[in-house]
Coordinates of N, CA and C in Angstrom, one line a residue:
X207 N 35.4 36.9 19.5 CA 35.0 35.5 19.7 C 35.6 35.1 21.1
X208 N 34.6 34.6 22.5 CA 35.0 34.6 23.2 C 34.4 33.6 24.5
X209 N 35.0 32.9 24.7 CA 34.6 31.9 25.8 C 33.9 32.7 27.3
X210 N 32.6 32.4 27.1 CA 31.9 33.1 27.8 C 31.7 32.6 29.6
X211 N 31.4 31.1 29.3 CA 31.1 30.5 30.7 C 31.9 29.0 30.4
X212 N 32.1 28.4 31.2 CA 32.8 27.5 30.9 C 31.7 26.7 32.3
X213 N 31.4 25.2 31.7 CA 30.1 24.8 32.6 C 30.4 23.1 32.3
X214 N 30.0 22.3 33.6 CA 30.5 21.1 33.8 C 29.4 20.5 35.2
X215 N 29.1 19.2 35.2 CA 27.8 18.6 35.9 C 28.3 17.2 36.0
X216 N 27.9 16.3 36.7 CA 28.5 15.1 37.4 C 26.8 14.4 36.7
X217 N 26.7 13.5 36.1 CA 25.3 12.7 36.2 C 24.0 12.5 37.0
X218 N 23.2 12.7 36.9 CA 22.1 12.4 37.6 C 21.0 12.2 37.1
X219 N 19.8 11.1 38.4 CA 18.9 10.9 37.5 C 17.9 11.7 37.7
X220 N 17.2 11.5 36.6 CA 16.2 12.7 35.8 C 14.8 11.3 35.3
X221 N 13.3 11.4 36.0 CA 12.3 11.4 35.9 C 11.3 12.0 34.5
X222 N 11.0 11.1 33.6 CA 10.3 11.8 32.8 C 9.4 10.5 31.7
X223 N 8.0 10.9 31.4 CA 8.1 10.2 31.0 C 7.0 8.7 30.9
X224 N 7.6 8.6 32.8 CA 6.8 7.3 33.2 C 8.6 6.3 33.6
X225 N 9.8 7.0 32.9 CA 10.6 6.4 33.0 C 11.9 6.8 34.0
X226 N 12.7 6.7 34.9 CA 13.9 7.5 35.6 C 15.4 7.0 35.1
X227 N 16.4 7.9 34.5 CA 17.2 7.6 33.5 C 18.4 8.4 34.2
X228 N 19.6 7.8 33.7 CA 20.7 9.2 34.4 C 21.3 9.8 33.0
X229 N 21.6 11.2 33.3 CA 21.7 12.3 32.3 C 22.4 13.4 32.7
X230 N 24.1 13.4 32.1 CA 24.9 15.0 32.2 C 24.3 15.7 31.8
X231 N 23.3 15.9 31.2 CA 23.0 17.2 30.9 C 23.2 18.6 31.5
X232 N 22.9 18.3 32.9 CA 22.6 19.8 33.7 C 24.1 19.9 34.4
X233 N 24.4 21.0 33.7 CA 25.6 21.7 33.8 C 25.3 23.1 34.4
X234 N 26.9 23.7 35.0 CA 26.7 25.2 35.7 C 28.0 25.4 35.9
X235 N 28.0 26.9 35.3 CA 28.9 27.5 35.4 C 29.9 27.2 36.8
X236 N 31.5 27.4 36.5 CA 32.3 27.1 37.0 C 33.4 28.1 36.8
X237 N 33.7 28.8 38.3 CA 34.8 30.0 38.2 C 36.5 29.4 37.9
X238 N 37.3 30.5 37.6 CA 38.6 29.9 37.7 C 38.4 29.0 36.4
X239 N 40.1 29.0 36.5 CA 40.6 27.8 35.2 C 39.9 26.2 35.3
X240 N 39.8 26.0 34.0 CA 39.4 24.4 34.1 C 40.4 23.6 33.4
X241 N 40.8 22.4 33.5 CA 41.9 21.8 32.7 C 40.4 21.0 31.8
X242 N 41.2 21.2 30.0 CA 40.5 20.6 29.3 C 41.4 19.0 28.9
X243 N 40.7 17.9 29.0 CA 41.3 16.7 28.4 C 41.0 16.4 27.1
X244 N 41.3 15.0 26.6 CA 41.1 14.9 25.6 C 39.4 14.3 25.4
X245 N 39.0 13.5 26.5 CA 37.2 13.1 26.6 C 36.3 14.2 27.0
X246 N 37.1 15.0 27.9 CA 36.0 16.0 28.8 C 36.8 16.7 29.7
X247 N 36.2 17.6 30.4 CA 36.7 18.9 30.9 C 36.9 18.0 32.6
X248 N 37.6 18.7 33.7 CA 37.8 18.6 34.6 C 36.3 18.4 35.5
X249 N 36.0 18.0 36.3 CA 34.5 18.0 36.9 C 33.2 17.9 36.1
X250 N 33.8 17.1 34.6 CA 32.8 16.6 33.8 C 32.1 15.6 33.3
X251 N 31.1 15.1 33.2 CA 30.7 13.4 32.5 C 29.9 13.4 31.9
X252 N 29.8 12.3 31.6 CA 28.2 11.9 30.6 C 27.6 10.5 31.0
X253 N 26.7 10.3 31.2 CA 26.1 9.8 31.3 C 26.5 8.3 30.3
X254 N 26.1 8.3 29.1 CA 25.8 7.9 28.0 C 27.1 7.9 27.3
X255 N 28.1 7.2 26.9 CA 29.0 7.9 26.1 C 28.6 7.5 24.4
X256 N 28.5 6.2 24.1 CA 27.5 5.8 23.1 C 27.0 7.1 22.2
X257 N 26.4 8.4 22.9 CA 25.9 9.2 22.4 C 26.8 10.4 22.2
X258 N 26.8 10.5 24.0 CA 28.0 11.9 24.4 C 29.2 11.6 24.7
X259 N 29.6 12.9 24.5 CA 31.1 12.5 25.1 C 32.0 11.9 24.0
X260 N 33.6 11.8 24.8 CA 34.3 11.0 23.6 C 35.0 12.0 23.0
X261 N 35.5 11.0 22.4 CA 36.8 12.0 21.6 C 36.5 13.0 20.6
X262 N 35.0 12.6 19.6 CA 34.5 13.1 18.7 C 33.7 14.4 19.4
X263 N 33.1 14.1 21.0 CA 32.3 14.7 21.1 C 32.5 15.4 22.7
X264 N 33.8 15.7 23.0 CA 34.4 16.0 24.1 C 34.0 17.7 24.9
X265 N 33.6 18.8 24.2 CA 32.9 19.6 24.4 C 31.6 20.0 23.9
X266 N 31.0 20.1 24.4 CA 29.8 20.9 23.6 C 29.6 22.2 23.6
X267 N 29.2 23.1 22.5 CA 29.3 24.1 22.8 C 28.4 25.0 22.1
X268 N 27.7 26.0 22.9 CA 26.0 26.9 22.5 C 26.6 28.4 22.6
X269 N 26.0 29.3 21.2 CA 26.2 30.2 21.7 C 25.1 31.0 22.3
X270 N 25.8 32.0 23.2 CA 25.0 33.1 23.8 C 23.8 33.4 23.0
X271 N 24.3 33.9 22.2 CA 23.1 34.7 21.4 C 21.6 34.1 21.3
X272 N 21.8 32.8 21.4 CA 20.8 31.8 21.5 C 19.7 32.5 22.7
X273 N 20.3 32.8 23.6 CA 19.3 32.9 24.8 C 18.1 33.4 24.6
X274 N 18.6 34.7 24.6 CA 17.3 35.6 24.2 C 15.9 35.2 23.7
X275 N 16.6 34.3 22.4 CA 15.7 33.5 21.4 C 14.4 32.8 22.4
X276 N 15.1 31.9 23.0 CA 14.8 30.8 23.8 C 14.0 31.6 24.9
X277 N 14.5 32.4 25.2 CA 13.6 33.2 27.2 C 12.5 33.6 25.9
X278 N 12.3 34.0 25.2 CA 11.2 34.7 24.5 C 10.5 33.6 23.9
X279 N 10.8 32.3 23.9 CA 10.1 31.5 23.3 C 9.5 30.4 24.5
X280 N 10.4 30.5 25.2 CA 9.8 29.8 26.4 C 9.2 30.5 27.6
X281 N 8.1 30.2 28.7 CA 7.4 30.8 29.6 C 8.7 30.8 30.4
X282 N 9.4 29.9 31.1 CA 10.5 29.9 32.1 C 11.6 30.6 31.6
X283 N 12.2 31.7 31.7 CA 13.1 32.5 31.3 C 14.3 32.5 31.6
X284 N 13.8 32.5 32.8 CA 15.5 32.2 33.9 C 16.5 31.7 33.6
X285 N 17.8 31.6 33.1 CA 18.0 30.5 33.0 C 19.8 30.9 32.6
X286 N 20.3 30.1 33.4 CA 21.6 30.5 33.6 C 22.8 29.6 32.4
X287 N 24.0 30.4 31.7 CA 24.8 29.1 30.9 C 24.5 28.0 31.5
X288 N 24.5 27.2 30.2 CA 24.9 25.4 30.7 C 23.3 25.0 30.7
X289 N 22.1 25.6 30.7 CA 20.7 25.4 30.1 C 20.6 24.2 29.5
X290 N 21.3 24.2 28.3 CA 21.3 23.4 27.0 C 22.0 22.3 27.2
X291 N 22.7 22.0 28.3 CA 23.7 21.1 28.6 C 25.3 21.2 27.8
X292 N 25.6 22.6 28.0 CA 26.5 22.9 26.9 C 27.9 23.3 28.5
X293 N 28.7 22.6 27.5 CA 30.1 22.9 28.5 C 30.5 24.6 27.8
X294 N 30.7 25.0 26.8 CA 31.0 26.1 26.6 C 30.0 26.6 26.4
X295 N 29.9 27.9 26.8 CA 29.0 28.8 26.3 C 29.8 30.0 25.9
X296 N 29.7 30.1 24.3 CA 30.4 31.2 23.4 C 30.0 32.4 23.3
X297 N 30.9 33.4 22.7 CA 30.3 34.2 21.7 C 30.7 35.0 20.8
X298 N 30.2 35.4 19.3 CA 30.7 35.3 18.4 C 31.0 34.2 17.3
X299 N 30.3 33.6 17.9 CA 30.8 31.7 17.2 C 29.4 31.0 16.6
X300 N 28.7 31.5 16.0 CA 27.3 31.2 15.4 C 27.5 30.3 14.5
X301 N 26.3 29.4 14.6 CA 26.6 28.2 13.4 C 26.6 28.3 11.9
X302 N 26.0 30.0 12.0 CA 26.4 29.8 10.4 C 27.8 30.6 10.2
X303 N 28.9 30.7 11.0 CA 30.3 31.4 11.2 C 31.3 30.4 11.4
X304 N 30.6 29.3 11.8 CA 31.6 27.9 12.6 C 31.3 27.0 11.0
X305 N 32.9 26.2 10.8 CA 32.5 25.4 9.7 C 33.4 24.1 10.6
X306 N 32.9 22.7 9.9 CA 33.7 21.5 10.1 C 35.0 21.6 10.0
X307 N 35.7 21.4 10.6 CA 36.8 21.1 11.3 C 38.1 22.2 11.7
X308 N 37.2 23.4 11.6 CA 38.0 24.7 12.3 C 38.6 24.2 13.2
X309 N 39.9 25.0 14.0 CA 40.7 24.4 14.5 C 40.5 25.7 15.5
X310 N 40.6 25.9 16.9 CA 40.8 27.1 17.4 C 41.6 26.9 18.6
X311 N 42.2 28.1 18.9 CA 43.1 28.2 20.6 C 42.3 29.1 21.6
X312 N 42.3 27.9 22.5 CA 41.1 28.9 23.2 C 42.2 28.6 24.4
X313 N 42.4 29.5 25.7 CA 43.4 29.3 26.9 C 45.0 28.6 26.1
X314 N 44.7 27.5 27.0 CA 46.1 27.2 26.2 C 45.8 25.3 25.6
X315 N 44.5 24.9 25.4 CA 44.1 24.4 24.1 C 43.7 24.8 23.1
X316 N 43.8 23.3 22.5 CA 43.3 23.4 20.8 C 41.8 22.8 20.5
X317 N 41.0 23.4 20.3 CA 40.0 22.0 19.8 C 39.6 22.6 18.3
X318 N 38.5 21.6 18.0 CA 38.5 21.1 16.6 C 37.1 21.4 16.9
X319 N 36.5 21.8 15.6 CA 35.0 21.5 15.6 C 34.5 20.2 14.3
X320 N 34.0 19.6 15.3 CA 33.4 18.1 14.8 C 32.0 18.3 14.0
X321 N 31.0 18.1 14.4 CA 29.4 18.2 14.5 C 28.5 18.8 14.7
X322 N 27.4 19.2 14.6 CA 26.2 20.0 15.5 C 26.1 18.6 15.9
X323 N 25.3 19.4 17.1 CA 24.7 19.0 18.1 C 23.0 18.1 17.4
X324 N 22.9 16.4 17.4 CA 21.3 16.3 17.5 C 20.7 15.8 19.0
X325 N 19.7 16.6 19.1 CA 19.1 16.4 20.4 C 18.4 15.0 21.0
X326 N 18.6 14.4 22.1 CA 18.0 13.3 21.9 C 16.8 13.9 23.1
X327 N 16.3 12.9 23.6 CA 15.1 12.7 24.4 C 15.2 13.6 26.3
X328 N 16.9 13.3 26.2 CA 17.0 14.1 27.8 C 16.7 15.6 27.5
X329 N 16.8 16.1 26.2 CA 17.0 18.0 26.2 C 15.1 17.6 26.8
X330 N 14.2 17.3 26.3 CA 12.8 17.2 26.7 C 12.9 16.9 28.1
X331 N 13.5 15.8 28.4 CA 13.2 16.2 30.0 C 13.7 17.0 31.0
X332 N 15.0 17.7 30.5 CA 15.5 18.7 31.0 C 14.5 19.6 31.4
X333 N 13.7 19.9 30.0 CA 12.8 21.1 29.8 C 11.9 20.6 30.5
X334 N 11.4 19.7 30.5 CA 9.7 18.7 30.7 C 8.8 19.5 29.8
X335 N 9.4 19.2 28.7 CA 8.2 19.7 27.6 C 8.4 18.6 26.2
X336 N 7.7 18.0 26.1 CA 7.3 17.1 25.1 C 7.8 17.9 23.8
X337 N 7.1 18.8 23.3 CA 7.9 19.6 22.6 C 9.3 20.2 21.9
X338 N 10.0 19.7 23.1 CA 11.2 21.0 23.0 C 12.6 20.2 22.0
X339 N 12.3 19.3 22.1 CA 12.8 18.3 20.7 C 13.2 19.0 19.2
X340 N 11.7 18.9 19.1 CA 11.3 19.8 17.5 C 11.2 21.1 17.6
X341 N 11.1 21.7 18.8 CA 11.2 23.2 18.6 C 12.6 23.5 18.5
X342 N 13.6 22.5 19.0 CA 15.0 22.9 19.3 C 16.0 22.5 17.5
X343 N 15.7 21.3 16.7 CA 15.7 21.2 15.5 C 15.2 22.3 15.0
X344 N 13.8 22.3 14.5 CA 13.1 23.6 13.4 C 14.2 25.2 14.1
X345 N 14.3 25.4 15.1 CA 14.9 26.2 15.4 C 16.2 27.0 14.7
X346 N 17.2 25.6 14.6 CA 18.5 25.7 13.9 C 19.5 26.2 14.6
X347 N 19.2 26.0 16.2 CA 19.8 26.8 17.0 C 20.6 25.6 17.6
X348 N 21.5 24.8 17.1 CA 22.0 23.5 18.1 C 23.4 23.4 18.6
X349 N 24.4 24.3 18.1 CA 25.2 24.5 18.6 C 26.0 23.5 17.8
X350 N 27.3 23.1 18.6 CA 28.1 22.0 18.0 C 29.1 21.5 18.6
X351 N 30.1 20.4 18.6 CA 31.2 19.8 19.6 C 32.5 20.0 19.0
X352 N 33.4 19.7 19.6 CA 34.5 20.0 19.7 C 35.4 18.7 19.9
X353 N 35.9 18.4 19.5 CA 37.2 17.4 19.9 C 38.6 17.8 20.4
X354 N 39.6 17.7 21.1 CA 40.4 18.3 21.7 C 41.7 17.8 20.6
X355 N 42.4 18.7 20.0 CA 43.9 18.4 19.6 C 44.9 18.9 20.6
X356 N 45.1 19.8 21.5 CA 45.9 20.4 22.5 C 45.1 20.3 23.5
X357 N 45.1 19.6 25.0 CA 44.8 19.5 26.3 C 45.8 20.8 27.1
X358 N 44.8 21.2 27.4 CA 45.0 22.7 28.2 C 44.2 22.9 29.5
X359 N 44.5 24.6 30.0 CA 43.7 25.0 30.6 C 43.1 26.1 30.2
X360 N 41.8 26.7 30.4 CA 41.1 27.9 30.2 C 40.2 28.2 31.3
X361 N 39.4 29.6 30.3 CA 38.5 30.2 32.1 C 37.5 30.7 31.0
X362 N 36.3 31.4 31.8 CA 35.7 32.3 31.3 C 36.5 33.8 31.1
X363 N 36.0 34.1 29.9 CA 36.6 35.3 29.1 C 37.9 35.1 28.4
X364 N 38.0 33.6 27.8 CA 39.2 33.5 27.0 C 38.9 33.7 25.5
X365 N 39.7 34.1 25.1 CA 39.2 34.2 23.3 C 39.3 33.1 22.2
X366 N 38.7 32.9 21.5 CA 38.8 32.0 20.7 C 39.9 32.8 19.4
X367 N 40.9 32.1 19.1 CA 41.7 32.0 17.8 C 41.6 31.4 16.7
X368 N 41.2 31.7 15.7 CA 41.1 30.8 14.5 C 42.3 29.9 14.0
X369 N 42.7 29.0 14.4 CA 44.2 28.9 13.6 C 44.2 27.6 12.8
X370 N 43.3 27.2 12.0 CA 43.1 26.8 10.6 C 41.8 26.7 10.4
X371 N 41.5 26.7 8.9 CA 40.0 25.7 8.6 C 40.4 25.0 7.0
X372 N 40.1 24.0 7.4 CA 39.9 23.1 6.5 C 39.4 23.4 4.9
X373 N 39.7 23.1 3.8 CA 38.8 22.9 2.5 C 38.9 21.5 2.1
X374 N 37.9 21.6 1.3 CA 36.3 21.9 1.2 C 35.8 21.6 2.3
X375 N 35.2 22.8 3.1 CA 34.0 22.2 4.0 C 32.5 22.9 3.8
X376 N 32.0 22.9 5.3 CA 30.7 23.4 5.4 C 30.4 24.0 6.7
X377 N 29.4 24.9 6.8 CA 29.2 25.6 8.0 C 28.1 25.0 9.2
X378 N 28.6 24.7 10.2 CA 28.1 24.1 11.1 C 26.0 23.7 10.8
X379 N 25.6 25.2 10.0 CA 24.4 25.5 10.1 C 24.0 24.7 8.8
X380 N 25.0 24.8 7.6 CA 24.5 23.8 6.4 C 24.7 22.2 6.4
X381 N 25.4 21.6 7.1 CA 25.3 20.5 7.9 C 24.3 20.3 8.9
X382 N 23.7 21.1 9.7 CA 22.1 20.7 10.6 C 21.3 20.6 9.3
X383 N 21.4 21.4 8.7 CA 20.2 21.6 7.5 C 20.2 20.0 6.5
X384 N 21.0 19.5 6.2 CA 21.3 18.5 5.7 C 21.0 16.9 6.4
X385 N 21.3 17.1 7.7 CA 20.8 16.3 8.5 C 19.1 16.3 8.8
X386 N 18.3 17.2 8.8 CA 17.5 17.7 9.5 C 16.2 18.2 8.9
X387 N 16.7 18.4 7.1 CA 16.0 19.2 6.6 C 15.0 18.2 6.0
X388 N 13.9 18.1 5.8 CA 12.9 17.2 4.8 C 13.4 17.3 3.7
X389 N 13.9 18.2 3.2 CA 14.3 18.2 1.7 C 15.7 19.2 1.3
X390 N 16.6 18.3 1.3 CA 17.6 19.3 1.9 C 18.1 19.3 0.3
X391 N 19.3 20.4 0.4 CA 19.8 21.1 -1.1 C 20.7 20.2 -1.5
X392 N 20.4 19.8 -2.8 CA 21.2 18.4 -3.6 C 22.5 19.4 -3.5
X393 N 23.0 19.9 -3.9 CA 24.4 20.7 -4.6 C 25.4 20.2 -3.2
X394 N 24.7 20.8 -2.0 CA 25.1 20.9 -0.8 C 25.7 19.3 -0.2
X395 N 24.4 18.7 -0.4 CA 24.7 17.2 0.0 C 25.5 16.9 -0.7
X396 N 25.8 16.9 -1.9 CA 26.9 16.4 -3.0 C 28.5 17.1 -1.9
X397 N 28.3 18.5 -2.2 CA 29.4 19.2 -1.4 C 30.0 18.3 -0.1
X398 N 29.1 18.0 1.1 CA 29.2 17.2 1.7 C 30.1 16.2 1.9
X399 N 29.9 15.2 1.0 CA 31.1 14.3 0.3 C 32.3 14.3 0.6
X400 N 32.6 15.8 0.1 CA 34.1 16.2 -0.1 C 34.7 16.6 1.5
X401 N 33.6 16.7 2.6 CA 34.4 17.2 3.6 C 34.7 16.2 4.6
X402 N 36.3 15.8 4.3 CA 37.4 15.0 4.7 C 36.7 14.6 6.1
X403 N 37.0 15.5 7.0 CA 36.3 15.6 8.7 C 35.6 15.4 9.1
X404 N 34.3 15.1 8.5 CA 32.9 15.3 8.7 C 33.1 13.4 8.9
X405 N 32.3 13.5 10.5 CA 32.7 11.6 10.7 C 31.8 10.5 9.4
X406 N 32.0 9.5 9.1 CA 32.3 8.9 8.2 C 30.8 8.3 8.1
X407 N 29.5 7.9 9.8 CA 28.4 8.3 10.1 C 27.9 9.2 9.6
X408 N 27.8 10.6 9.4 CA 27.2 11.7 9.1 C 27.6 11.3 7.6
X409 N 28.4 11.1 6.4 CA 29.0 10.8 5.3 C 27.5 9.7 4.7
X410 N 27.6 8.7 5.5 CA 26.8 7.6 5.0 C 25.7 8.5 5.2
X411 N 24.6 9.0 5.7 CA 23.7 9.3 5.6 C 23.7 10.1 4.4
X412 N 24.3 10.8 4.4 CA 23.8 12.1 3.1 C 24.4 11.4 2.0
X413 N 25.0 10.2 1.7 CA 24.8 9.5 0.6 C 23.9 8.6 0.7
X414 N 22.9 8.4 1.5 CA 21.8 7.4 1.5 C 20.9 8.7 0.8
X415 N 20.7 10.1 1.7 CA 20.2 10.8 1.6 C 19.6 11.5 0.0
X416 N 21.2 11.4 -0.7 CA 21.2 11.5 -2.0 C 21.0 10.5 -2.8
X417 N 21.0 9.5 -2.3 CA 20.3 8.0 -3.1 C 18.9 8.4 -3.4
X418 N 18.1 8.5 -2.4 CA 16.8 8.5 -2.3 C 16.5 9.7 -3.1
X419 N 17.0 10.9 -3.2 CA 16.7 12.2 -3.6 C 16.8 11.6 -5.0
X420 N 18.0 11.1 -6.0 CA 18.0 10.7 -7.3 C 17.2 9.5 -7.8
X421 N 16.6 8.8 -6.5 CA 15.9 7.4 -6.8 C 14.7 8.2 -6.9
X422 N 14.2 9.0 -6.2 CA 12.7 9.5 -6.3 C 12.4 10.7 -8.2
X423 N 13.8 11.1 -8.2 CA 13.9 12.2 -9.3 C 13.7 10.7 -10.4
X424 N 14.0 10.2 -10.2 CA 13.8 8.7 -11.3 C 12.7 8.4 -12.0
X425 N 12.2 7.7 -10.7 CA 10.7 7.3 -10.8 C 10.5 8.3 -10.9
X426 N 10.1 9.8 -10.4 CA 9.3 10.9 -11.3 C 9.5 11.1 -12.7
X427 N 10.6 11.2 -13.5 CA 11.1 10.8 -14.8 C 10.2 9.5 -15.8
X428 N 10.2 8.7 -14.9 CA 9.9 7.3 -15.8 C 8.3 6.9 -15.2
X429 N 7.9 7.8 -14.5 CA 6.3 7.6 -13.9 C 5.4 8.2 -15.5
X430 N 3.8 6.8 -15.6 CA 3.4 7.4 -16.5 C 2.8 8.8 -16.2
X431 N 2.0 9.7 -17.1 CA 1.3 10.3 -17.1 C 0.4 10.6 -16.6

């Protein structure tokens, strides 16, 4: 498990649409150590904090393995870490291996894993493809953030350390699924519940989520014939 690129971008605006908006998204690799804070990395921003950024949502982070997926699914192939708008780029760290609120030492911080990643409207204009929204959801390829407990420094090729995870949780990939899924697994969403860490936003949903799932199992119960 290992910190592959470490990647950071200043705001700008981005055209799409019919509309012109400003968007950190477009990040690039960066040599040498970076100091991580507790909002964001050294030579880092967001645009939006509302969305990005923040304490909950201070790194983002995609792994490698993704690529391949993506150059084969998209005509534009090229395409260097920090694509996705991801400050780390991992590896070994797959969403279905990463759970809510793992704790790791990467350089000489700590961070936490918070959330996957949901995509809003700039990943489309990044790409300029109308599309790349829903191909990036159905995919299940979203990566996930980080919140900082130790402010440090690191570099490319530092290792990630496991040094706690939480119970009861869930793995970064059964949490997109639950968020994401049309008909996501009752057992799971119940499981949900239990995971302390999981922000309290993502909580309310999957018990609205399970409202509706037991309110529909109802009325199909008590529906006549």
């Amino acid at each position: 498990m290992k910190l592959v690129s470490v990647n950071v971008g200043w705001p700008r605006l981005l055209a799409w649409g019919g509309a012109t908006f400003k968007t950190g998204i477009f990040k690039n690799p960066v040599e040498g150590r970076v100091m991580l804070r507790t909002t964001n990395l050294d030579g880092d921003r967001q645009a939006d904090l509302s969305v990005h950024g923040g304490p909950n949502k201070a790194v983002y982070c995609y792994p490698r393995e993704h690529y391949a997926a993506w150059n084969a699914d998209l005509p534009d192939a090229a395409r260097t870490w920090g694509a996705f708008g991801e400050n780390f780029t991992s590896e070994g760290l797959l969403e279905t291996d990463v759970f809510i609120g793992d704790r790791y030492r990467v350089g000489s911080a700590v961070v936490r894993v918070t959330t996957p990643r949901l995509p809003c409207f700039k990943l489309a204009a990044k790409f300029q493809r109308d599309d790349m929204i829903e191909r990036f959801v159905l995919s299940g390829r979203c990566g996930y953030y980080f919140s900082v407990v130790e402010e440090g420094e690191l570099g490319a090729g530092d290792e990630f350390e496991l040094l706690e995870r939480e119970e009861p949780t869930l793995t970064i990939a059964e949490v997109n699924r639950l968020y994401t899924a049309k008909s996501p697994d009752r057992e799971t969403l119940q499981r949900s519940l239990d995971v302390k860490l999981l922000p309290e936003s993502w909580r309310m949903r999957f018990r609205a989520r399970l409202a509706d799932m037991d309110g529909r199992k109802h009325d199909g119960h008590t529906s006549p014939v």
